[in-house]
Coordinates of C-alpha atoms in Angstrom, one line a residue:
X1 CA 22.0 -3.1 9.5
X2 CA 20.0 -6.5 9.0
X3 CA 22.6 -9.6 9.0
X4 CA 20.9 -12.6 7.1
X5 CA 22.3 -16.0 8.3
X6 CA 22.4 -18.4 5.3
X7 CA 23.2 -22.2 4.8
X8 CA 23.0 -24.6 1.9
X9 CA 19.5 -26.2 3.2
X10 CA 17.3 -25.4 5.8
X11 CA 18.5 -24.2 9.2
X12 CA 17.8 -26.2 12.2
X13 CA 17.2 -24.5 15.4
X14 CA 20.4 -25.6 17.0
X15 CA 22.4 -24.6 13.9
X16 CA 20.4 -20.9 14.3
X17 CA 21.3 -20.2 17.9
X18 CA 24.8 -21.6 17.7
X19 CA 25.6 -19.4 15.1
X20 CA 23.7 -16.4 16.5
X21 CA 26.0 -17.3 20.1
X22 CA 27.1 -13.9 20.0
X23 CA 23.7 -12.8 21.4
X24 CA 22.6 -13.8 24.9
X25 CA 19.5 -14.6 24.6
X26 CA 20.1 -17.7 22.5
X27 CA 20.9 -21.2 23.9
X28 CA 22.9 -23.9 22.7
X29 CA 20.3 -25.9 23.7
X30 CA 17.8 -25.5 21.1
X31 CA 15.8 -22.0 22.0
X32 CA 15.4 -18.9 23.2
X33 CA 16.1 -18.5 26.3
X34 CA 13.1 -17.2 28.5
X35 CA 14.1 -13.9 30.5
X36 CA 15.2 -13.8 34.2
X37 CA 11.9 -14.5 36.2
X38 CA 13.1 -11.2 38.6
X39 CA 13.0 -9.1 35.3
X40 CA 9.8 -10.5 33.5
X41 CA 7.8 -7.2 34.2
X42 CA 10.5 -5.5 32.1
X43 CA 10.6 -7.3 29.2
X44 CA 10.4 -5.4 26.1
X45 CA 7.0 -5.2 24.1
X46 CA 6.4 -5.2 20.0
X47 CA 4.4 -2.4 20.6
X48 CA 2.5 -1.9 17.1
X49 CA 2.2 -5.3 15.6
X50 CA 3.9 -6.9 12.8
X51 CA 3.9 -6.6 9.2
X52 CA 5.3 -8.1 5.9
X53 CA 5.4 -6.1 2.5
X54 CA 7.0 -6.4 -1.0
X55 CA 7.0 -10.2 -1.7
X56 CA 8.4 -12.0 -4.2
X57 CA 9.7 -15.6 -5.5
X58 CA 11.8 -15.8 -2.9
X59 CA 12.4 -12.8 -0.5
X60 CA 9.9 -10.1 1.5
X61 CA 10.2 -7.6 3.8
X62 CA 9.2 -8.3 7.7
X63 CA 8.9 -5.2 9.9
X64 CA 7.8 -4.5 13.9
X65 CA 8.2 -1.8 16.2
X66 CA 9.6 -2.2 20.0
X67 CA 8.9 -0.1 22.9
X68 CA 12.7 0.9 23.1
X69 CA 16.3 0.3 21.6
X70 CA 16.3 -3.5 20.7
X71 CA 17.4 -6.2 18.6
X72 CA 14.5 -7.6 16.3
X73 CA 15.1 -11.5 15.9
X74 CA 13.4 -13.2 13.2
X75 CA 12.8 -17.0 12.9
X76 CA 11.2 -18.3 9.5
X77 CA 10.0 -21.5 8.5
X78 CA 7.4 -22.8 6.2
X79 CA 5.1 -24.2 9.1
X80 CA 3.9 -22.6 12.1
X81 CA 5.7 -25.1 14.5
X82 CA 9.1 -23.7 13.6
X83 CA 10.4 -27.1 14.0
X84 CA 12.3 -26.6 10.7
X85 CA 14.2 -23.0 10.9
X86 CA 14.9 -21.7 7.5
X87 CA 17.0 -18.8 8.2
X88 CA 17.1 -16.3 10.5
X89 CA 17.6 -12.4 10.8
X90 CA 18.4 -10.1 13.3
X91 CA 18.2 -6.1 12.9
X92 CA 18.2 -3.0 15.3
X93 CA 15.1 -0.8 16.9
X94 CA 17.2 2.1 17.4
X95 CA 16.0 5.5 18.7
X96 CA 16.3 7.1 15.2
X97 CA 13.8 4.9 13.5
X98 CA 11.8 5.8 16.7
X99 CA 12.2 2.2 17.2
X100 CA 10.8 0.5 14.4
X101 CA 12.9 -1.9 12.7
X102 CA 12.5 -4.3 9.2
X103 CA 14.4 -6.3 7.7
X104 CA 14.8 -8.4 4.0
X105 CA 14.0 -12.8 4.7
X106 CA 15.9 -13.7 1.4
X107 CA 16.1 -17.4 0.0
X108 CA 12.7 -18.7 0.5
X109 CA 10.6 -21.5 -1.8
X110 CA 8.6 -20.1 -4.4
X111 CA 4.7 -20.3 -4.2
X112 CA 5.0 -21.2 -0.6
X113 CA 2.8 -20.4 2.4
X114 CA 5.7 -18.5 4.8
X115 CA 5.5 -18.2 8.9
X116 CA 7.8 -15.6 10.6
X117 CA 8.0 -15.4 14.2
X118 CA 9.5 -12.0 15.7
X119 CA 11.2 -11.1 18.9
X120 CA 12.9 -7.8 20.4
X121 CA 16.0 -8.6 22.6
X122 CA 16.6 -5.7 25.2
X123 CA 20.2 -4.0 24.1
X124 CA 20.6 -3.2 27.7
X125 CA 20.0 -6.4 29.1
X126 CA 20.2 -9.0 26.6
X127 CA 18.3 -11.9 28.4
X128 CA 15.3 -10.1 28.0
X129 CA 13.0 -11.0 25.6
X130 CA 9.5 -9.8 24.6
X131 CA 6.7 -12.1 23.7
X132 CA 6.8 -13.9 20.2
X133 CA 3.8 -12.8 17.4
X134 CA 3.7 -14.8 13.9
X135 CA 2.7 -13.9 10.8
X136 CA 2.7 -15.1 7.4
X137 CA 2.8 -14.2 3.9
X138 CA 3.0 -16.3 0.6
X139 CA 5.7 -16.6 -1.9
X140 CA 5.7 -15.5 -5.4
X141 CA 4.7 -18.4 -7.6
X142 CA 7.5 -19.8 -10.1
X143 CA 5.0 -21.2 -12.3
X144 CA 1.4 -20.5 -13.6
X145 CA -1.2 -20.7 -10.9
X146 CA -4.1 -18.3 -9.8
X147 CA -3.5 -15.0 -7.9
X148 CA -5.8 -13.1 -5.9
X149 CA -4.9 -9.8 -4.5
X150 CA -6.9 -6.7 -3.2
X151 CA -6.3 -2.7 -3.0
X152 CA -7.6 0.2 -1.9
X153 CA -7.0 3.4 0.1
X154 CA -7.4 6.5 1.9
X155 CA -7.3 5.6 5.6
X156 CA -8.6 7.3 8.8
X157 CA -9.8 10.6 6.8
X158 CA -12.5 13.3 7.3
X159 CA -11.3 13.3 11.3
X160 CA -13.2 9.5 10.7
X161 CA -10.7 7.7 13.2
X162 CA -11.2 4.5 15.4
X163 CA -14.8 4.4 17.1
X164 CA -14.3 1.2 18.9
X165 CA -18.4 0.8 19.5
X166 CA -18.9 1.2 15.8
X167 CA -16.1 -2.2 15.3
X168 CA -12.8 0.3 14.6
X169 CA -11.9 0.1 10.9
X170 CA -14.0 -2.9 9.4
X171 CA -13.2 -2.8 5.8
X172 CA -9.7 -4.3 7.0
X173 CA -11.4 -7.4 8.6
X174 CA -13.8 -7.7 5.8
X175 CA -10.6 -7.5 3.3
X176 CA -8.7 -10.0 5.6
X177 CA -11.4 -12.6 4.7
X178 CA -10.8 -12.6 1.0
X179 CA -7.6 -14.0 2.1
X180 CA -5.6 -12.2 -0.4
X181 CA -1.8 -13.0 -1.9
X182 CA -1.5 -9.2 -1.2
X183 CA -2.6 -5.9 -0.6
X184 CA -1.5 -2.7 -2.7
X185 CA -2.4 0.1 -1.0
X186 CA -2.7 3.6 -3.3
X187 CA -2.0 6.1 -0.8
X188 CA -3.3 8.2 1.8
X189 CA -2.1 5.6 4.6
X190 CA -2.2 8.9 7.3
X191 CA -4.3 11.9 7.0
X192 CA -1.1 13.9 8.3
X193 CA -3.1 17.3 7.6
X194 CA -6.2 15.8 9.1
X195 CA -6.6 16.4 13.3
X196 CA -8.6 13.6 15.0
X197 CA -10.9 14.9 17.7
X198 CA -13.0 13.0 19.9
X199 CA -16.3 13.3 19.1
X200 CA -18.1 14.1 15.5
X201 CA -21.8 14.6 14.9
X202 CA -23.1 13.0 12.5
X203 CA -26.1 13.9 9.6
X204 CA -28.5 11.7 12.1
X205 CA -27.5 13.2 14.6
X206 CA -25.3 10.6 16.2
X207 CA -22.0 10.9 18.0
X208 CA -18.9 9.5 16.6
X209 CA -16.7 8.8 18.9
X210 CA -12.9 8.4 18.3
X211 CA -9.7 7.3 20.0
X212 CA -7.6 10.6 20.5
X213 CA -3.9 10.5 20.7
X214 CA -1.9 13.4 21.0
X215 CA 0.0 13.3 18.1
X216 CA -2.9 12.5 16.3
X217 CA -4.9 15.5 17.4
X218 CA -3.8 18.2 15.8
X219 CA -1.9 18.8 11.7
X220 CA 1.5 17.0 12.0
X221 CA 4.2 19.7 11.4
X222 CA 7.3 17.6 13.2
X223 CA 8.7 14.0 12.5
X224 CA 7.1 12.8 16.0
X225 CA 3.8 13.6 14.7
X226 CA 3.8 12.4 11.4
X227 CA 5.1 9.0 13.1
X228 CA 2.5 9.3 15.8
X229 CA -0.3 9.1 12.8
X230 CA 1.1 5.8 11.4
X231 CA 0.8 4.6 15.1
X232 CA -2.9 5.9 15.7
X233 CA -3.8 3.7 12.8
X234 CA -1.7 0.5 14.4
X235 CA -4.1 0.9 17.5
X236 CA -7.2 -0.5 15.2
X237 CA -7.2 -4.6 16.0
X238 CA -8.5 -4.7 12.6
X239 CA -5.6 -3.2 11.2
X240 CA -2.8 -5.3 13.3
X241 CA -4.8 -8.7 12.6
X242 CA -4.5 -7.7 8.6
X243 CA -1.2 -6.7 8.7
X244 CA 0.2 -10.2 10.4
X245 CA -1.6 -12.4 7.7
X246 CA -1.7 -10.0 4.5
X247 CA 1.9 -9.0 3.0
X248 CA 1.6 -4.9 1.8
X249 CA 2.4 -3.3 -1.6
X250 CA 2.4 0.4 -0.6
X251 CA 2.8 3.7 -2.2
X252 CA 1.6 7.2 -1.1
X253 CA -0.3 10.5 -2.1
X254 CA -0.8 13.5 -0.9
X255 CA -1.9 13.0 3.2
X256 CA 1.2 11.6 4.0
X257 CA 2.8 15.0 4.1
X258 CA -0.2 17.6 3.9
X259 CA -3.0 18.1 1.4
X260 CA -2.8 18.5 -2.5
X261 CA 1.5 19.3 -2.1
X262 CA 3.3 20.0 -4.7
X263 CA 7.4 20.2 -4.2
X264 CA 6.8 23.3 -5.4
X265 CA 4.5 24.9 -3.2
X266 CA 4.1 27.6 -0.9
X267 CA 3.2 27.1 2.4
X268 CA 3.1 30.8 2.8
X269 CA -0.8 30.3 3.6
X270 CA -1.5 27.2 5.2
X271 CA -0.8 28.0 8.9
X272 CA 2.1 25.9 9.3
X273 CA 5.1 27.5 10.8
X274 CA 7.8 26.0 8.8
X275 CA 7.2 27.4 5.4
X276 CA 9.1 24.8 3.3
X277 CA 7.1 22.2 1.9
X278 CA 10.3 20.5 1.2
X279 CA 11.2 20.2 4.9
X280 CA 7.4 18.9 5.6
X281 CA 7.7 16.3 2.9
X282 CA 11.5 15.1 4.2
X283 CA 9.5 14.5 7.5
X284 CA 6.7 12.8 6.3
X285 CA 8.7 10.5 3.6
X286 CA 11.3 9.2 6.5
X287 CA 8.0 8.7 8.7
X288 CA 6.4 6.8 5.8
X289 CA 9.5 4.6 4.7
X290 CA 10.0 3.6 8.7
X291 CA 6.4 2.4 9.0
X292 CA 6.0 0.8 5.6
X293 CA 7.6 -2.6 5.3
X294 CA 8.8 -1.7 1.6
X295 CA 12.3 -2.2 0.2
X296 CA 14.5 -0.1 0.4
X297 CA 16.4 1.4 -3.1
X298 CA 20.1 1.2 -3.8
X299 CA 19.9 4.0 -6.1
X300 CA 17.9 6.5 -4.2
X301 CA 16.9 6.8 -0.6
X302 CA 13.4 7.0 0.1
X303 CA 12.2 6.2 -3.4
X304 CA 8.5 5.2 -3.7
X305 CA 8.1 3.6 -7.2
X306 CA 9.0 0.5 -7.9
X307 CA 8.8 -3.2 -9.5
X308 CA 7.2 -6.2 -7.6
X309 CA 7.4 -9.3 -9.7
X310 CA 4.8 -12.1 -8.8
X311 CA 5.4 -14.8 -11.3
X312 CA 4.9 -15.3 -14.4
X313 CA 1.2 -13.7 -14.8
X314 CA 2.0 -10.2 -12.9
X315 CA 4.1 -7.5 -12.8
X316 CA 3.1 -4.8 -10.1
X317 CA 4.6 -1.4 -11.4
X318 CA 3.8 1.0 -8.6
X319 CA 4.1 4.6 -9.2
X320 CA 4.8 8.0 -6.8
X321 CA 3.0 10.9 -8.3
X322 CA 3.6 13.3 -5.8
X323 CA 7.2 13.0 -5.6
X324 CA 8.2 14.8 -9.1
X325 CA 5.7 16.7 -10.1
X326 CA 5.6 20.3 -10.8
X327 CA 2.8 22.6 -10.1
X328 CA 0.1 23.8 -13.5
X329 CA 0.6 27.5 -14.6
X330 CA -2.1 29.6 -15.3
X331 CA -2.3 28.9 -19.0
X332 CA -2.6 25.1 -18.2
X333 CA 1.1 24.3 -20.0
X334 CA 3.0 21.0 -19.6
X335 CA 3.3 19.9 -15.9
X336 CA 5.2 16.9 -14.8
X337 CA 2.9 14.0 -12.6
X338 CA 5.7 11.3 -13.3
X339 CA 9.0 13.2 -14.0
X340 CA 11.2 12.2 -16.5
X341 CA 13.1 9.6 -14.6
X342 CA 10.1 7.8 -13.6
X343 CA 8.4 8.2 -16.8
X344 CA 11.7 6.1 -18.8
X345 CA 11.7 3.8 -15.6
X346 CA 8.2 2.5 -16.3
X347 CA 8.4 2.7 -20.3
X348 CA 11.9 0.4 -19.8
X349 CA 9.5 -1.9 -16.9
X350 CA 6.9 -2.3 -19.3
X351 CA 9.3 -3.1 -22.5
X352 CA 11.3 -5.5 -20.2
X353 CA 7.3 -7.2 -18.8
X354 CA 7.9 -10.8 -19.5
X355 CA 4.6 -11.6 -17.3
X356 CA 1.1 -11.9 -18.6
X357 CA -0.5 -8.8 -16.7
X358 CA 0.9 -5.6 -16.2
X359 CA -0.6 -3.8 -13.1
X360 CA 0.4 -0.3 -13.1
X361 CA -0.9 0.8 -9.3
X362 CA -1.2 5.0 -9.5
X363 CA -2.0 7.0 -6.6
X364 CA -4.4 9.5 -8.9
X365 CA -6.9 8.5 -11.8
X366 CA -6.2 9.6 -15.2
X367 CA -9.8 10.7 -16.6
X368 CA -11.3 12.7 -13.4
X369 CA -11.3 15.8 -13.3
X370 CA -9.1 17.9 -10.4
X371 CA -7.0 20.2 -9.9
X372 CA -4.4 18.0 -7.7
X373 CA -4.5 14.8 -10.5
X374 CA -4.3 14.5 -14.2
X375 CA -7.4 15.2 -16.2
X376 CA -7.4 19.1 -16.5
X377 CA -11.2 19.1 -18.6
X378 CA -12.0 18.7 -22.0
X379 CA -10.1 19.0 -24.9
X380 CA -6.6 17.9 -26.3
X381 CA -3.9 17.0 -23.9
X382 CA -2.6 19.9 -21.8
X383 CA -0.5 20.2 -18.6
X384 CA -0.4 16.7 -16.6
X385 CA -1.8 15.2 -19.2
X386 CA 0.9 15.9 -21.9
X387 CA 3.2 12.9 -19.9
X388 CA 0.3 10.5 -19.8
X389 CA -0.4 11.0 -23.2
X390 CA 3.3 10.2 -24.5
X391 CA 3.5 7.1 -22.2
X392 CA -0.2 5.4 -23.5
X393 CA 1.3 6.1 -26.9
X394 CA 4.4 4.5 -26.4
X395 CA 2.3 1.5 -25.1
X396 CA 0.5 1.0 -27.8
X397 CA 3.9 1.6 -30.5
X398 CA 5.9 -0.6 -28.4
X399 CA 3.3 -3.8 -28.9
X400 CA 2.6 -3.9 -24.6
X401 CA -0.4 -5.7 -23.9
X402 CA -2.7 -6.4 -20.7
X403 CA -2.0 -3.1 -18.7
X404 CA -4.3 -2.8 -16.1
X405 CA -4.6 0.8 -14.1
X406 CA -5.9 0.3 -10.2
X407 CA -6.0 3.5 -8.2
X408 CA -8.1 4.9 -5.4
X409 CA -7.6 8.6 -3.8
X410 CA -11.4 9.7 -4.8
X411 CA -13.0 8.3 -1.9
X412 CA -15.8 6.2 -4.1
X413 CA -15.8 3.2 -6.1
X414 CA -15.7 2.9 -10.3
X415 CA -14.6 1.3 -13.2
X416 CA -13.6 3.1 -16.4
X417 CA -12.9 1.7 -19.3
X418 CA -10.7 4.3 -21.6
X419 CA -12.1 4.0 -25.1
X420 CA -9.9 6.1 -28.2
X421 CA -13.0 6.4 -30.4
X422 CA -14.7 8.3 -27.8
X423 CA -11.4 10.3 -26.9
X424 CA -9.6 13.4 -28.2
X425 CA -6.1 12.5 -27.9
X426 CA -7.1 8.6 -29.9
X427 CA -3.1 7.1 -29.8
X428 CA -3.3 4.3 -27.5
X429 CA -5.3 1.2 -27.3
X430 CA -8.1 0.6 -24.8
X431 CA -7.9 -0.2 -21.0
X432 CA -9.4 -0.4 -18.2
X433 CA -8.9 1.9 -14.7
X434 CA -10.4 1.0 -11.9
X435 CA -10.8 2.8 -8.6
X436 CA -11.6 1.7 -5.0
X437 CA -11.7 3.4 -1.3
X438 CA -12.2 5.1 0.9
X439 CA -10.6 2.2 3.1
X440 CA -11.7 4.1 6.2
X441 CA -12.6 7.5 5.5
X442 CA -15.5 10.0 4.3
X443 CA -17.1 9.1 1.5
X444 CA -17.7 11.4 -1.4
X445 CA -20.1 11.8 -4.7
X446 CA -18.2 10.6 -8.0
X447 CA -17.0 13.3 -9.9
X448 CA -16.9 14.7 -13.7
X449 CA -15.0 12.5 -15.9
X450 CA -13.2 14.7 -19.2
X451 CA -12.8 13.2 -22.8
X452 CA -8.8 13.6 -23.3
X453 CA -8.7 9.9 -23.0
X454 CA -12.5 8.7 -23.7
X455 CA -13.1 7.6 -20.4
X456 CA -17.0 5.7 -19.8
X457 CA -17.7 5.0 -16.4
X458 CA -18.9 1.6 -16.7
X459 CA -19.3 1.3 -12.8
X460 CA -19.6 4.0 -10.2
X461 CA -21.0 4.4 -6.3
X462 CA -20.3 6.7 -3.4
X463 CA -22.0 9.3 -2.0
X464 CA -26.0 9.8 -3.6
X465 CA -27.6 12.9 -4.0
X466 CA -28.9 14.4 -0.7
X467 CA -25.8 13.2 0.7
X468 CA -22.7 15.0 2.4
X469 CA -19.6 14.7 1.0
X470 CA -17.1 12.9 4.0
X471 CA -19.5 10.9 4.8
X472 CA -18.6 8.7 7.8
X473 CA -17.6 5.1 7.4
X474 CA -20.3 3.9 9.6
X475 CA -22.9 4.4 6.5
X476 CA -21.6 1.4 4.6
X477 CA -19.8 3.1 1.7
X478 CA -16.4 2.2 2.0
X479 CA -14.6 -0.1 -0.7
X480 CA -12.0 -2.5 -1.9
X481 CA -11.3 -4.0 -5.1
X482 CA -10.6 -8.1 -5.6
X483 CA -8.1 -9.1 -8.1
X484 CA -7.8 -12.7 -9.4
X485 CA -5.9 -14.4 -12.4
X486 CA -6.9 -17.4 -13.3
X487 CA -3.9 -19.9 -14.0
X488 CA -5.1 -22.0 -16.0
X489 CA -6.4 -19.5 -18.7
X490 CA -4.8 -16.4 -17.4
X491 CA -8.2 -14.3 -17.3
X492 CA -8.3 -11.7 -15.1
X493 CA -11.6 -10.7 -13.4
X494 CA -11.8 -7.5 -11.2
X495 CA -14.5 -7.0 -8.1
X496 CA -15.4 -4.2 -6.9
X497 CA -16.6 -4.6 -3.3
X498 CA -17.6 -3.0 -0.2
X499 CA -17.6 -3.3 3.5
X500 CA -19.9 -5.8 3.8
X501 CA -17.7 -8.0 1.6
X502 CA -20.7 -7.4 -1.2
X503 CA -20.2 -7.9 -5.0
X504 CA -21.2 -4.4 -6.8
X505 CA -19.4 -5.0 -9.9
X506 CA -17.1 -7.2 -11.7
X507 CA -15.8 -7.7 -15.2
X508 CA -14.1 -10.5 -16.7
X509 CA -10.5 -8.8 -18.8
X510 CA -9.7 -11.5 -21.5
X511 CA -5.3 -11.7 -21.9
X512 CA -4.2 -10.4 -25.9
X513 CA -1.6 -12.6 -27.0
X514 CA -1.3 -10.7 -29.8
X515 CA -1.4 -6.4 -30.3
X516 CA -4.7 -4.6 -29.3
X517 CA -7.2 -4.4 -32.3
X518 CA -9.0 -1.0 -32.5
X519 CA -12.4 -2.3 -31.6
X520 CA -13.5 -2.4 -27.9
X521 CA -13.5 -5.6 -25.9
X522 CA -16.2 -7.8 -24.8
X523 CA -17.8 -6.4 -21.3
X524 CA -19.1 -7.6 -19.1
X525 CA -20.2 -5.7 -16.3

């Protein structure tokens, strides 16, 4: 259990280690103490990195990993001297989180740049400590000023894993230099289902060569390899240096337990020798809420949608739908994506929105067609798409303006903009869905959009004809999407972008003060 220490004003550091006396590794004297010299060989090791995740106005999440059972210490400031200490945390890396450890900093500045300095203290000798690492994240703003945040997804898929000679997984560097408020990633973090072999050919003829761990080299079927496949991706230098200076808004798909699940579903067929996709998905939801550095919910354990305020201007509604869904009969009936809890817990979000944008990040797109998402074809609403359908209609009735849909999952970059004079099911009012990724995976052709919701692909690029599907990352088609509100006149324009930190596409998305009128918006594209 994390234990926050708190004060009425800033903490100095001899008022932190007095009051953390109770552990031996603090001094009196104004630091931590160093380790015996006789024991410095021994000293525990943060083994992964370090990471921050679901920021707000004045709280976010800080996680590591140690190489054994230890106490994580965590020193926060808002320089990175640490000659002021603001407060201080401590939590423990036991052997059932398979060491990893987060915990909540609570009662920061709003709209402040944030440094937090992490430590493991060996349980079994406690004047051992491991080297320091910092990282930072911002703060929430209180009051109206620019924002600029990225997303994407789908990492270290297609057997596409770490090829050190080809410079590991780039887009995260290239991402890392937008220097970002944040980072929602839309699922498909692991590739659970996905082996990672040492060598690939590929279309030229070249060898791909991976890192190969052993958890990460065949389909993860127990909780020690579904953990090992968040750690194969933690090996990447790109990855660790992104994580310590970008905070993390994550939510998952389908990889993180096995491909296209449903809770549903029979894994009668699939090879794997527990048959319950139930007991597969337990596995891979406590492996993904111990690697994510995500809050954790009061009301339901391991609960993947949620709210993340970030001032005035943005809301972040981030949605699970894998979690509650029910598989599509034959006859193509009503099928939940959302569930009916969700579905009233984003309808009472969105009613309750006091902030200018409302970014609703979804694991699937709505308009293209598959049989694991929404769009089921042409024609009136049917299965998935019955939900959908009631909650953009109760959007529009309810008067909610300036939602913005970001997703990723279909391995190439677009931007639709969902139009109800060019749709069969016409009650809602226009907006726009944009999709990025693969982070770090193979890239595929873009795919058949259906008319439920009048979706126009105003912007699209992945794989060209003549080219294979999965195709490897080294070929330049990876993506990301860039973000930014302006403060001043609370425009939001939206990037879409690619490994080489490129500009393919952008659009500027004028705020409506007042309700959507039925004619389109001005594009620009």
């Amino acid at each position: 259990m994390a234990v926050t220490l708190r004060t009425g004003g800033p903490l100095t550091r001899r008022r932190f280690l007095t009051t953390a006396a109770s552990s031996a590794a603090f001094t009196a004297a104004g630091g931590i103490a160093k380790p015996f010299i006789s024991r410095a060989d021994d000293r525990p090791l943060i083994t992964h990195g370090i990471q921050s995740g679901d920021v707000s106005l004045d709280s976010g999440m800080v996680w590591a990993r140690a190489d054994r059972p230890a106490r994580m210490l965590v020193e926060v400031a808002t320089s990175d001297s640490f000659k002021t200490i603001r407060s201080a945390v401590y939590v423990d890396a036991l052997p059932e989180t398979d060491f990893t450890a987060k915990a909540l900093i609570e009662g920061l500045p709003g709209g402040q740049e944030i440094f937090y300095r992490i430590r493991f203290q060996d349980h079994s000798f406690p004047t051992l400590l491991s080297e320091p690492q910092v990282g930072r994240f911002r703060t929430a703003p209180s009051e109206r000023r620019s924002i600029s945040f990225i997303w994407s997804g789908d990492t270290a898929g297609g057997g596409w894993g770490i090829d050190v000679t080809r410079g590991g997984m780039r887009t995260y560097s290239t991402m890392l230099r937008s220097r970002p408020d944040f980072f929602v990633h839309s699922g498909d973090h692991i590739y659970a289902d996905c082996p990672i072999h040492a060598e690939q050919t590929l279309p030229n003829g070249q060898i791909w060569k991976n890192i190969v761990t052993e958890d990460k080299s065949q389909v993860a079927h127990t909780l020690p390899e579904f953990r090992g496949n968040y750690k194969y991706n933690l090996l990447d230098a790109n990855v660790r240096a992104f994580n310590a200076e970008v905070p993390l808004l994550a939510q998952w798909d389908d990889h993180e337990v096995t491909n296209d699940w449903c809770p549903g579903q029979d894994l009668g067929w699939s090879g794997y020798a527990d048959k319950s996709i139930l007991t597969l998905a337990a596995r891979g939801c406590r492996a993904f809420h111990e690697f994510m550095p995500m809050r954790e919910t009061q009301a339901e354990a391991g609960r993947v949608y949620r709210k993340v305020p970030y001032g005035p201007l943005l809301d972040v509604l981030l949605l699970d739908m894998r979690s509650y869904r029910t598989a599509i009969d034959a006859a193509g009936t009503a099928a939940a994506i959302l569930g009916p809890t969700q579905t009233a817990w984003l309808k009472r979000e969105l009613m309750n929105s006091q902030a200018t944008w409302k970014i609703i990040a979804a694991d699937l797109p709505l308009g293209v067609v598959s049989g694991d998402a929404i769009a089921q074809g042409d024609g009136p609403a049917r299965g998935r798409e019955i939900e959908i359908a009631d909650l953009l209609a109760f959007i529009k009735h309810a008067g909610i303006r300036n939602t913005v849909w970001l997703t990723a999952d279909m391995h190439y970059t677009a931007a639709h903009y969902y139009d109800p004079n060019a749709a069969v099911f016409q009650d809602f009012e226009p907006f726009w869905e944009f999709i990025s990724g693969p982070l770090h995976a193979g890239t595929w052709q873009p795919q058949k959009l259906d008319n439920t919701f009048g979706p126009r692909a105003m912007f699209q690029h992945g794989c060209g004809d003549g080219q294979p599907d999965d195709l490897a990352p080294c070929f330049g088609l990876q993506f990301f999407g860039h973000v930014s509100i302006d403060g001043a006149t609370e425009v939001m324009t939206v990037t879409l972008k690619d490994v080489e930190d490129r500009d393919l596409w952008s659009t500027r998305i004028e705020p409506r003060m007042e309700k959507w009128s039925r004619g389109a918006p001005a594009l620009r594209g």
